[in-house]
mmCIF file of C-alpha atoms in Angstrom:
data_model
loop_
_atom_site.group_PDB
_atom_site.id
_atom_site.type_symbol
_atom_site.label_atom_id
_atom_site.label_comp_id
_atom_site.label_asym_id
_atom_site.label_seq_id
_atom_site.Cartn_x
_atom_site.Cartn_y
_atom_site.Cartn_z
ATOM 1 C CA MET X 1 -5.329 26.511 -30.577
ATOM 2 C CA PRO X 2 -8.218 26.445 -27.712
ATOM 3 C CA SER X 3 -9.761 29.985 -26.732
ATOM 4 C CA SER X 4 -8.258 31.574 -23.429
ATOM 5 C CA PHE X 5 -9.785 31.721 -19.881
ATOM 6 C CA ALA X 6 -9.598 34.136 -17.521
ATOM 7 C CA LEU X 7 -7.082 32.495 -15.043
ATOM 8 C CA SER X 8 -6.605 34.836 -12.464
ATOM 9 C CA THR X 9 -7.973 32.767 -9.651
ATOM 10 C CA ILE X 10 -7.433 29.191 -10.900
ATOM 11 C CA PHE X 11 -4.555 27.232 -8.681
ATOM 12 C CA ILE X 12 -4.310 23.905 -10.379
ATOM 13 C CA THR X 13 -1.668 21.320 -9.325
ATOM 14 C CA ILE X 14 -0.684 18.503 -11.233
ATOM 15 C CA ILE X 15 0.892 15.794 -8.920
ATOM 16 C CA ILE X 16 2.315 12.593 -10.408
ATOM 17 C CA SER X 17 3.365 10.039 -7.867
ATOM 18 C CA ILE X 18 6.224 7.879 -9.385
ATOM 19 C CA ALA X 19 7.983 4.968 -7.804
ATOM 20 C CA VAL X 20 11.018 3.174 -8.932
ATOM 21 C CA THR X 21 11.380 -0.404 -9.473
ATOM 22 C CA ASN X 22 13.668 -2.808 -10.703
ATOM 23 C CA ALA X 23 12.678 -3.076 -13.876
ATOM 24 C CA THR X 24 14.714 -1.924 -17.150
ATOM 25 C CA PRO X 25 14.455 1.846 -17.193
ATOM 26 C CA LEU X 26 12.492 3.560 -19.806
ATOM 27 C CA HIS X 27 13.627 6.297 -22.406
ATOM 28 C CA PHE X 28 11.333 8.975 -23.703
ATOM 29 C CA ARG X 29 11.930 11.075 -26.386
ATOM 30 C CA GLU X 30 11.908 14.983 -26.109
ATOM 31 C CA ALA X 31 8.035 16.334 -26.456
ATOM 32 C CA PRO X 32 7.513 19.614 -28.573
ATOM 33 C CA LYS X 33 7.635 23.125 -26.772
ATOM 34 C CA PHE X 34 4.238 24.744 -26.824
ATOM 35 C CA TYR X 35 3.484 28.377 -26.146
ATOM 36 C CA ASN X 36 0.806 30.594 -24.767
ATOM 37 C CA SER X 37 -1.537 32.363 -26.855
ATOM 38 C CA VAL X 38 -1.264 35.984 -27.151
ATOM 39 C CA ASN X 39 -4.192 36.800 -24.157
ATOM 40 C CA CYS X 40 -2.255 34.738 -21.631
ATOM 41 C CA PRO X 41 -1.555 36.584 -18.226
ATOM 42 C CA SER X 42 2.131 36.399 -17.349
ATOM 43 C CA ILE X 43 3.683 34.713 -14.558
ATOM 44 C CA THR X 44 7.213 34.393 -12.763
ATOM 45 C CA SER X 45 8.773 31.530 -13.978
ATOM 46 C CA PRO X 46 10.925 29.246 -11.295
ATOM 47 C CA THR X 47 14.268 28.996 -12.259
ATOM 48 C CA PRO X 48 15.237 26.035 -14.488
ATOM 49 C CA ALA X 49 15.826 22.723 -12.908
ATOM 50 C CA ALA X 50 14.157 24.374 -9.663
ATOM 51 C CA ASP X 51 15.655 23.008 -6.469
ATOM 52 C CA SER X 52 12.946 20.791 -5.231
ATOM 53 C CA THR X 53 12.939 22.346 -1.887
ATOM 54 C CA THR X 54 12.039 25.513 -3.282
ATOM 55 C CA THR X 55 8.248 26.737 -3.189
ATOM 56 C CA SER X 56 8.209 30.182 -3.137
ATOM 57 C CA ASN X 57 8.031 30.816 -6.938
ATOM 58 C CA PHE X 58 5.143 28.161 -7.126
ATOM 59 C CA CYS X 59 3.112 29.839 -3.878
ATOM 60 C CA PHE X 60 3.120 33.570 -5.315
ATOM 61 C CA ASN X 61 1.943 32.925 -8.840
ATOM 62 C CA SER X 62 -1.911 33.738 -8.824
ATOM 63 C CA ASN X 63 -2.113 33.366 -12.718
ATOM 64 C CA ALA X 64 -0.546 29.819 -12.880
ATOM 65 C CA ILE X 65 -2.376 26.742 -13.912
ATOM 66 C CA ASN X 66 -1.594 23.923 -11.768
ATOM 67 C CA VAL X 67 -3.074 20.130 -12.531
ATOM 68 C CA ALA X 68 -2.766 16.915 -10.364
ATOM 69 C CA MET X 69 -2.010 13.391 -11.075
ATOM 70 C CA THR X 70 -1.107 9.870 -9.204
ATOM 71 C CA LEU X 71 0.806 6.925 -10.509
ATOM 72 C CA ASP X 72 3.650 4.663 -9.860
ATOM 73 C CA ALA X 73 6.535 3.214 -11.886
ATOM 74 C CA ALA X 74 4.362 0.869 -13.782
ATOM 75 C CA TYR X 75 2.465 4.393 -15.033
ATOM 76 C CA LEU X 76 5.308 6.377 -15.994
ATOM 77 C CA ARG X 77 4.849 5.950 -19.608
ATOM 78 C CA GLY X 78 1.138 6.781 -19.319
ATOM 79 C CA SER X 79 1.963 10.048 -16.940
ATOM 80 C CA MET X 80 4.399 11.320 -19.631
ATOM 81 C CA ALA X 81 1.515 10.788 -22.474
ATOM 82 C CA ALA X 82 -0.882 12.489 -20.279
ATOM 83 C CA ILE X 83 1.366 15.614 -19.493
ATOM 84 C CA LEU X 84 2.195 15.905 -23.127
ATOM 85 C CA SER X 85 -1.411 15.836 -23.579
ATOM 86 C CA VAL X 86 -2.341 18.548 -21.140
ATOM 87 C CA LEU X 87 0.265 20.952 -22.429
ATOM 88 C CA GLN X 88 -0.882 20.362 -26.125
ATOM 89 C CA HIS X 89 -4.001 21.255 -25.664
ATOM 90 C CA SER X 90 -3.764 23.779 -22.936
ATOM 91 C CA SER X 91 -4.188 27.691 -24.289
ATOM 92 C CA CYS X 92 -1.858 28.918 -21.972
ATOM 93 C CA PRO X 93 0.992 25.809 -21.568
ATOM 94 C CA GLU X 94 3.563 28.102 -20.118
ATOM 95 C CA ASN X 95 1.567 28.945 -16.910
ATOM 96 C CA ILE X 96 1.261 25.241 -15.774
ATOM 97 C CA ILE X 97 3.313 24.372 -12.861
ATOM 98 C CA PHE X 98 3.806 20.383 -12.333
ATOM 99 C CA HIS X 99 3.968 18.786 -8.917
ATOM 100 C CA PHE X 100 5.425 15.730 -8.716
ATOM 101 C CA ILE X 101 4.943 13.056 -6.006
ATOM 102 C CA ALA X 102 7.226 10.521 -5.888
ATOM 103 C CA SER X 103 7.443 7.388 -3.530
ATOM 104 C CA SER X 104 9.931 7.967 -0.644
ATOM 105 C CA SER X 105 11.984 4.981 -1.650
ATOM 106 C CA ALA X 106 12.610 6.473 -5.184
ATOM 107 C CA THR X 107 15.552 8.219 -6.763
ATOM 108 C CA THR X 108 14.582 11.743 -6.779
ATOM 109 C CA SER X 109 17.412 12.865 -9.336
ATOM 110 C CA ASP X 110 16.424 10.173 -11.468
ATOM 111 C CA LEU X 111 12.858 11.125 -11.575
ATOM 112 C CA HIS X 112 14.089 14.845 -12.207
ATOM 113 C CA ARG X 113 16.259 13.861 -15.166
ATOM 114 C CA THR X 114 13.806 11.833 -16.585
ATOM 115 C CA ILE X 115 10.623 14.607 -16.713
ATOM 116 C CA SER X 116 13.111 17.496 -17.637
ATOM 117 C CA THR X 117 14.771 15.458 -20.653
ATOM 118 C CA SER X 118 11.280 14.990 -22.226
ATOM 119 C CA PHE X 119 9.897 18.479 -20.977
ATOM 120 C CA PRO X 120 13.165 20.550 -20.811
ATOM 121 C CA TYR X 121 11.036 23.839 -20.397
ATOM 122 C CA LEU X 122 8.524 22.250 -18.015
ATOM 123 C CA GLN X 123 8.138 23.704 -14.671
ATOM 124 C CA PHE X 124 8.004 21.232 -11.897
ATOM 125 C CA LYS X 125 8.570 20.312 -8.296
ATOM 126 C CA ILE X 126 8.845 16.738 -6.680
ATOM 127 C CA TYR X 127 7.698 15.911 -3.545
ATOM 128 C CA PRO X 128 8.289 12.475 -1.196
ATOM 129 C CA PHE X 129 5.409 10.480 -0.083
ATOM 130 C CA ASP X 130 6.007 8.269 3.015
ATOM 131 C CA ASP X 131 4.424 4.945 1.653
ATOM 132 C CA SER X 132 3.727 3.846 4.946
ATOM 133 C CA ALA X 133 1.597 6.599 5.658
ATOM 134 C CA ALA X 134 -1.229 4.288 3.613
ATOM 135 C CA ALA X 135 0.474 0.609 3.628
ATOM 136 C CA GLY X 136 -0.686 -0.156 7.002
ATOM 137 C CA LEU X 137 -4.262 1.113 6.166
ATOM 138 C CA ILE X 138 -4.838 -0.696 2.898
ATOM 139 C CA SER X 139 -6.825 -3.686 2.631
ATOM 140 C CA THR X 140 -6.612 -6.470 -0.193
ATOM 141 C CA SER X 141 -8.810 -5.279 -3.262
ATOM 142 C CA ILE X 142 -10.117 -7.032 -6.022
ATOM 143 C CA ARG X 143 -7.034 -6.313 -8.504
ATOM 144 C CA ALA X 144 -3.318 -5.804 -6.813
ATOM 145 C CA ALA X 145 -2.824 -2.667 -8.731
ATOM 146 C CA LEU X 146 -4.988 -0.935 -6.791
ATOM 147 C CA ASP X 147 -3.486 -1.848 -3.476
ATOM 148 C CA CYS X 148 -0.352 0.449 -4.705
ATOM 149 C CA PRO X 149 0.273 2.664 -1.727
ATOM 150 C CA LEU X 150 0.473 5.610 -4.117
ATOM 151 C CA ASN X 151 -2.934 5.145 -5.409
ATOM 152 C CA TYR X 152 -3.687 6.494 -1.574
ATOM 153 C CA ALA X 153 -1.651 9.473 -2.362
ATOM 154 C CA ARG X 154 -4.610 11.549 -3.108
ATOM 155 C CA ASN X 155 -5.690 11.380 0.399
ATOM 156 C CA TYR X 156 -3.189 13.152 1.487
ATOM 157 C CA LEU X 157 -2.633 15.990 -1.226
ATOM 158 C CA ALA X 158 -3.532 19.031 1.457
ATOM 159 C CA ASP X 159 -0.680 17.750 3.731
ATOM 160 C CA LEU X 160 1.975 17.036 0.604
ATOM 161 C CA LEU X 161 1.293 20.511 -0.667
ATOM 162 C CA PRO X 162 2.673 24.194 0.355
ATOM 163 C CA SER X 163 -0.652 25.661 2.086
ATOM 164 C CA CYS X 164 -0.632 28.376 -0.401
ATOM 165 C CA ILE X 165 -1.833 26.033 -3.062
ATOM 166 C CA GLN X 166 -5.426 26.136 -2.653
ATOM 167 C CA LYS X 167 -7.180 24.599 -5.558
ATOM 168 C CA ILE X 168 -5.977 21.734 -7.571
ATOM 169 C CA VAL X 169 -7.270 19.335 -10.555
ATOM 170 C CA TYR X 170 -6.358 15.626 -9.865
ATOM 171 C CA LEU X 171 -5.596 13.700 -12.802
ATOM 172 C CA ASP X 172 -4.842 9.971 -12.947
ATOM 173 C CA SER X 173 -2.203 8.969 -15.178
ATOM 174 C CA ASP X 174 -4.169 6.796 -17.562
ATOM 175 C CA LEU X 175 -5.768 9.407 -19.414
ATOM 176 C CA VAL X 176 -5.321 12.111 -22.245
ATOM 177 C CA LEU X 177 -7.066 15.288 -22.312
ATOM 178 C CA VAL X 178 -8.328 16.351 -25.904
ATOM 179 C CA ASP X 179 -9.194 19.950 -24.455
ATOM 180 C CA ASP X 180 -8.122 23.017 -22.600
ATOM 181 C CA ILE X 181 -7.456 21.938 -18.865
ATOM 182 C CA ALA X 182 -8.355 25.757 -17.883
ATOM 183 C CA LYS X 183 -12.259 24.688 -18.496
ATOM 184 C CA LEU X 184 -12.046 21.739 -16.302
ATOM 185 C CA ALA X 185 -10.017 24.024 -13.415
ATOM 186 C CA ALA X 186 -12.664 26.895 -13.699
ATOM 187 C CA THR X 187 -15.509 24.215 -12.457
ATOM 188 C CA PRO X 188 -17.244 26.160 -9.553
ATOM 189 C CA LEU X 189 -17.258 24.706 -6.434
ATOM 190 C CA THR X 190 -20.599 25.942 -5.256
ATOM 191 C CA ASN X 191 -22.272 25.397 -1.826
ATOM 192 C CA ASP X 192 -19.344 25.123 -0.051
ATOM 193 C CA ALA X 193 -18.307 21.823 -1.873
ATOM 194 C CA VAL X 194 -14.684 20.399 -1.372
ATOM 195 C CA LEU X 195 -14.561 18.970 -4.513
ATOM 196 C CA ALA X 196 -16.111 18.449 -8.015
ATOM 197 C CA ALA X 197 -16.161 15.397 -10.244
ATOM 198 C CA PRO X 198 -18.776 13.592 -12.961
ATOM 199 C CA GLU X 199 -21.647 12.027 -11.205
ATOM 200 C CA TYR X 200 -22.659 8.674 -12.447
ATOM 201 C CA CYS X 201 -25.884 8.142 -10.651
ATOM 202 C CA ASN X 202 -27.069 5.312 -12.857
ATOM 203 C CA ALA X 203 -24.116 3.079 -11.665
ATOM 204 C CA ASN X 204 -25.296 0.598 -8.921
ATOM 205 C CA PHE X 205 -23.894 2.648 -5.963
ATOM 206 C CA THR X 206 -24.815 -0.353 -3.314
ATOM 207 C CA SER X 207 -22.374 -2.491 -5.163
ATOM 208 C CA TYR X 208 -19.308 -0.648 -3.999
ATOM 209 C CA PHE X 209 -19.813 -1.502 -0.446
ATOM 210 C CA THR X 210 -20.419 -5.247 1.403
ATOM 211 C CA PRO X 211 -23.690 -6.504 2.773
ATOM 212 C CA THR X 212 -21.676 -6.218 6.446
ATOM 213 C CA PHE X 213 -21.870 -2.330 5.561
ATOM 214 C CA TRP X 214 -25.817 -2.284 4.469
ATOM 215 C CA SER X 215 -26.993 -4.219 7.245
ATOM 216 C CA ASN X 216 -25.301 -2.204 9.851
ATOM 217 C CA PRO X 217 -27.579 0.545 10.226
ATOM 218 C CA SER X 218 -24.919 3.058 12.007
ATOM 219 C CA LEU X 219 -22.670 2.244 9.104
ATOM 220 C CA SER X 220 -25.549 2.631 6.207
ATOM 221 C CA LEU X 221 -27.008 5.905 7.737
ATOM 222 C CA THR X 222 -23.983 7.412 6.619
ATOM 223 C CA PHE X 223 -26.084 8.456 3.264
ATOM 224 C CA ALA X 224 -28.992 9.341 5.004
ATOM 225 C CA ASN X 225 -30.172 12.751 3.360
ATOM 226 C CA ARG X 226 -27.269 12.314 0.577
ATOM 227 C CA LYS X 227 -28.257 11.895 -3.246
ATOM 228 C CA ALA X 228 -25.340 10.036 -3.251
ATOM 229 C CA CYS X 229 -23.824 8.610 -6.465
ATOM 230 C CA TYR X 230 -20.740 7.286 -7.639
ATOM 231 C CA PHE X 231 -17.754 9.049 -9.292
ATOM 232 C CA ASN X 232 -14.377 8.412 -10.200
ATOM 233 C CA THR X 233 -11.837 9.469 -8.427
ATOM 234 C CA GLY X 234 -9.292 9.908 -11.804
ATOM 235 C CA VAL X 235 -10.243 13.322 -12.388
ATOM 236 C CA MET X 236 -10.968 15.987 -9.451
ATOM 237 C CA VAL X 237 -11.096 19.361 -8.890
ATOM 238 C CA ILE X 238 -10.317 19.856 -5.300
ATOM 239 C CA ASP X 239 -11.048 23.067 -2.959
ATOM 240 C CA LEU X 240 -7.700 22.090 -0.667
ATOM 241 C CA LYS X 241 -8.503 25.350 1.679
ATOM 242 C CA ARG X 242 -11.799 23.885 2.649
ATOM 243 C CA TRP X 243 -10.388 20.351 2.805
ATOM 244 C CA ARG X 244 -7.795 21.583 5.174
ATOM 245 C CA ALA X 245 -10.434 23.788 7.274
ATOM 246 C CA GLY X 246 -12.635 20.343 7.262
ATOM 247 C CA ASP X 247 -10.031 18.000 8.074
ATOM 248 C CA TYR X 248 -10.706 15.464 5.141
ATOM 249 C CA THR X 249 -7.804 13.779 5.194
ATOM 250 C CA THR X 250 -8.755 12.456 8.940
ATOM 251 C CA LYS X 251 -12.129 11.555 7.661
ATOM 252 C CA ILE X 252 -10.779 9.306 5.338
ATOM 253 C CA VAL X 253 -8.334 7.576 6.928
ATOM 254 C CA GLU X 254 -11.104 6.994 9.700
ATOM 255 C CA TRP X 255 -13.120 4.782 7.311
ATOM 256 C CA MET X 256 -9.660 2.780 6.374
ATOM 257 C CA GLU X 257 -9.160 2.253 9.722
ATOM 258 C CA LEU X 258 -12.818 0.805 10.310
ATOM 259 C CA GLN X 259 -12.300 -1.132 7.072
ATOM 260 C CA LYS X 260 -9.133 -3.203 8.271
ATOM 261 C CA ARG X 261 -11.562 -3.962 11.511
ATOM 262 C CA MET X 262 -14.310 -5.112 9.430
ATOM 263 C CA ARG X 263 -14.455 -5.484 5.707
ATOM 264 C CA ILE X 264 -17.104 -2.840 4.444
ATOM 265 C CA TYR X 265 -16.185 -2.488 0.684
ATOM 266 C CA GLU X 266 -13.948 -4.333 -2.222
ATOM 267 C CA LEU X 267 -12.516 -1.816 -4.518
ATOM 268 C CA GLY X 268 -9.244 0.085 -3.383
ATOM 269 C CA SER X 269 -9.309 3.806 -2.815
ATOM 270 C CA LEU X 270 -12.191 4.672 -3.741
ATOM 271 C CA PRO X 271 -14.680 3.789 -1.455
ATOM 272 C CA PRO X 272 -13.162 5.827 1.355
ATOM 273 C CA PHE X 273 -14.001 8.973 -1.185
ATOM 274 C CA LEU X 274 -17.530 7.942 -1.583
ATOM 275 C CA LEU X 275 -17.762 7.239 2.112
ATOM 276 C CA VAL X 276 -16.852 11.255 2.914
ATOM 277 C CA PHE X 277 -18.302 12.877 -0.304
ATOM 278 C CA ALA X 278 -20.449 11.275 -2.501
ATOM 279 C CA GLY X 279 -23.880 13.214 -2.558
ATOM 280 C CA ASN X 280 -22.166 16.399 -1.485
ATOM 281 C CA ILE X 281 -19.835 17.242 -4.512
ATOM 282 C CA ALA X 282 -19.991 19.871 -7.428
ATOM 283 C CA PRO X 283 -21.157 18.645 -10.773
ATOM 284 C CA VAL X 284 -18.664 18.175 -13.751
ATOM 285 C CA ASP X 285 -19.938 17.561 -17.455
ATOM 286 C CA HIS X 286 -19.260 13.977 -18.228
ATOM 287 C CA ARG X 287 -17.199 15.020 -21.296
ATOM 288 C CA TRP X 288 -14.112 15.434 -18.297
ATOM 289 C CA ASN X 289 -14.359 11.473 -17.817
ATOM 290 C CA GLN X 290 -14.966 9.447 -20.511
ATOM 291 C CA HIS X 291 -14.121 6.650 -18.367
ATOM 292 C CA GLY X 292 -14.087 2.621 -18.234
ATOM 293 C CA LEU X 293 -11.886 2.501 -21.382
ATOM 294 C CA GLY X 294 -9.502 0.042 -19.840
ATOM 295 C CA GLY X 295 -12.776 -2.286 -19.544
ATOM 296 C CA ASP X 296 -13.791 -4.126 -16.453
ATOM 297 C CA ASN X 297 -11.336 -5.298 -13.468
ATOM 298 C CA PHE X 298 -11.046 -8.669 -14.243
ATOM 299 C CA ARG X 299 -10.934 -9.150 -17.983
ATOM 300 C CA GLY X 300 -9.811 -5.620 -19.488
ATOM 301 C CA LEU X 301 -12.692 -6.080 -22.178
ATOM 302 C CA CYS X 302 -12.889 -3.497 -24.652
ATOM 303 C CA ARG X 303 -15.347 -0.761 -24.169
ATOM 304 C CA ASP X 304 -16.806 2.115 -26.252
ATOM 305 C CA LEU X 305 -17.261 5.992 -25.486
ATOM 306 C CA HIS X 306 -20.038 6.946 -23.597
ATOM 307 C CA PRO X 307 -22.615 8.767 -25.512
ATOM 308 C CA GLY X 308 -21.822 12.800 -25.776
ATOM 309 C CA PRO X 309 -18.908 14.853 -26.330
ATOM 310 C CA VAL X 310 -15.473 14.302 -25.534
ATOM 311 C CA SER X 311 -12.567 16.208 -23.688
ATOM 312 C CA LEU X 312 -11.025 13.622 -21.370
ATOM 313 C CA LEU X 313 -10.207 9.602 -22.602
ATOM 314 C CA HIS X 314 -9.719 7.501 -19.236
ATOM 315 C CA TRP X 315 -8.314 4.115 -19.342
ATOM 316 C CA SER X 316 -9.505 3.245 -15.741
ATOM 317 C CA GLY X 317 -10.048 -0.705 -15.452
ATOM 318 C CA LYS X 318 -7.368 -3.244 -15.735
ATOM 319 C CA GLY X 319 -6.536 -2.403 -19.538
ATOM 320 C CA LYS X 320 -3.923 -0.216 -20.340
ATOM 321 C CA PRO X 321 -2.929 1.279 -23.887
ATOM 322 C CA TRP X 322 0.599 0.830 -23.772
ATOM 323 C CA ALA X 323 0.092 -2.767 -22.936
ATOM 324 C CA ARG X 324 -2.128 -3.628 -25.334
ATOM 325 C CA LEU X 325 -0.423 -1.730 -27.851
ATOM 326 C CA ASP X 326 3.064 -3.658 -26.918
ATOM 327 C CA ALA X 327 1.168 -6.847 -27.085
ATOM 328 C CA ASN X 328 -0.362 -6.019 -30.609
ATOM 329 C CA ARG X 329 -3.814 -6.665 -28.896
ATOM 330 C CA PRO X 330 -5.016 -2.949 -28.662
ATOM 331 C CA CYS X 331 -8.515 -2.140 -28.533
ATOM 332 C CA PRO X 332 -10.188 0.447 -30.991
ATOM 333 C CA LEU X 333 -9.897 3.425 -28.784
ATOM 334 C CA ASP X 334 -6.159 2.772 -27.869
ATOM 335 C CA ALA X 335 -5.395 4.473 -31.288
ATOM 336 C CA LEU X 336 -6.535 7.530 -29.444
ATOM 337 C CA TRP X 337 -3.680 7.420 -26.964
ATOM 338 C CA ALA X 338 -0.886 6.368 -29.385
ATOM 339 C CA PRO X 339 0.026 9.733 -30.687
ATOM 340 C CA TYR X 340 0.704 11.032 -27.213
ATOM 341 C CA ASP X 341 3.280 8.135 -26.204
ATOM 342 C CA LEU X 342 6.796 9.201 -25.712
ATOM 343 C CA LEU X 343 8.539 6.322 -25.226
ATOM 344 C CA ARG X 344 11.765 5.842 -27.027
ATOM 345 C CA THR X 345 12.058 2.593 -28.568
ATOM 346 C CA PRO X 346 14.891 0.430 -30.748
ATOM 347 C CA TYR X 347 13.060 1.300 -33.708
ATOM 348 C CA ILE X 348 12.622 4.986 -33.285
ATOM 349 C CA LEU X 349 15.461 7.225 -34.757
ATOM 350 C CA ASP X 350 15.929 10.530 -34.021
ATOM 351 C CA SER X 351 15.732 12.767 -37.012
#
């Protein structure tokens, strides 16, 4: 069990955005229950199967850990694995409260049943997300999966969550943790930074924007006096209090509106975050986002880990470990995801 951390000021929110489709429903096994270490602070637990309209128990738990994620129905299997990995490696798993964001077209009762069946002890709440808020702003990107409205739910977290939730850790659903989430949550947001994330300054930052953007001085000067570097929005620590105060949702939406009028970027929901935040974020060690394990966005070729220690494995890119495992064409690192897979198959019998 990882060592314990002071959690008195940590507010993290795990948000999982889920949509329903007409596909055959997936069934998942029940996960083991994980218990707090002896040094964990106590919190007031919400009542079992908490009413989705109740927020009071979530708001007044200063010792609670809240973690955050986004996904659609195609990623439900990945989200279940991600939740299990967070709990399994947490020093205080009973102190984690999950907030799930579902598409407004989803059947909340079915989602609640799916989560509570596999995690009957889990503290969670489901919030509806109106897809139309983002759908009208989405421009076609290089991969259809990137155009799902729920990929843009991260833009609206400050509006979707109760105002009492002031700090979150946002996680994508195609990842697993192999370290204590409390360490990531404790990332200091210095110099009034709104968010923290691992930066990759060796990446070709200019490639995320079109020649139209760079040839227009009024646009390219956006990054003047900023040491702008690429960062992956699948792992972020966000100060929602500062986000609300700075009205950053509006700033992101304004760039999306401009994109509809003149194409200034190519890649989904990432560029608006770069336009607003790149060069002004707090650093996070690269161990917290070993990203790109899904391969490139076109062919999904296998990739190796980046050099250095690993706390989080992230299958960003076209290829997802569950799909490659099912097709019997896994990449070597997909074997590290498999132990967290809770999918119940016809070949697995309960003991």
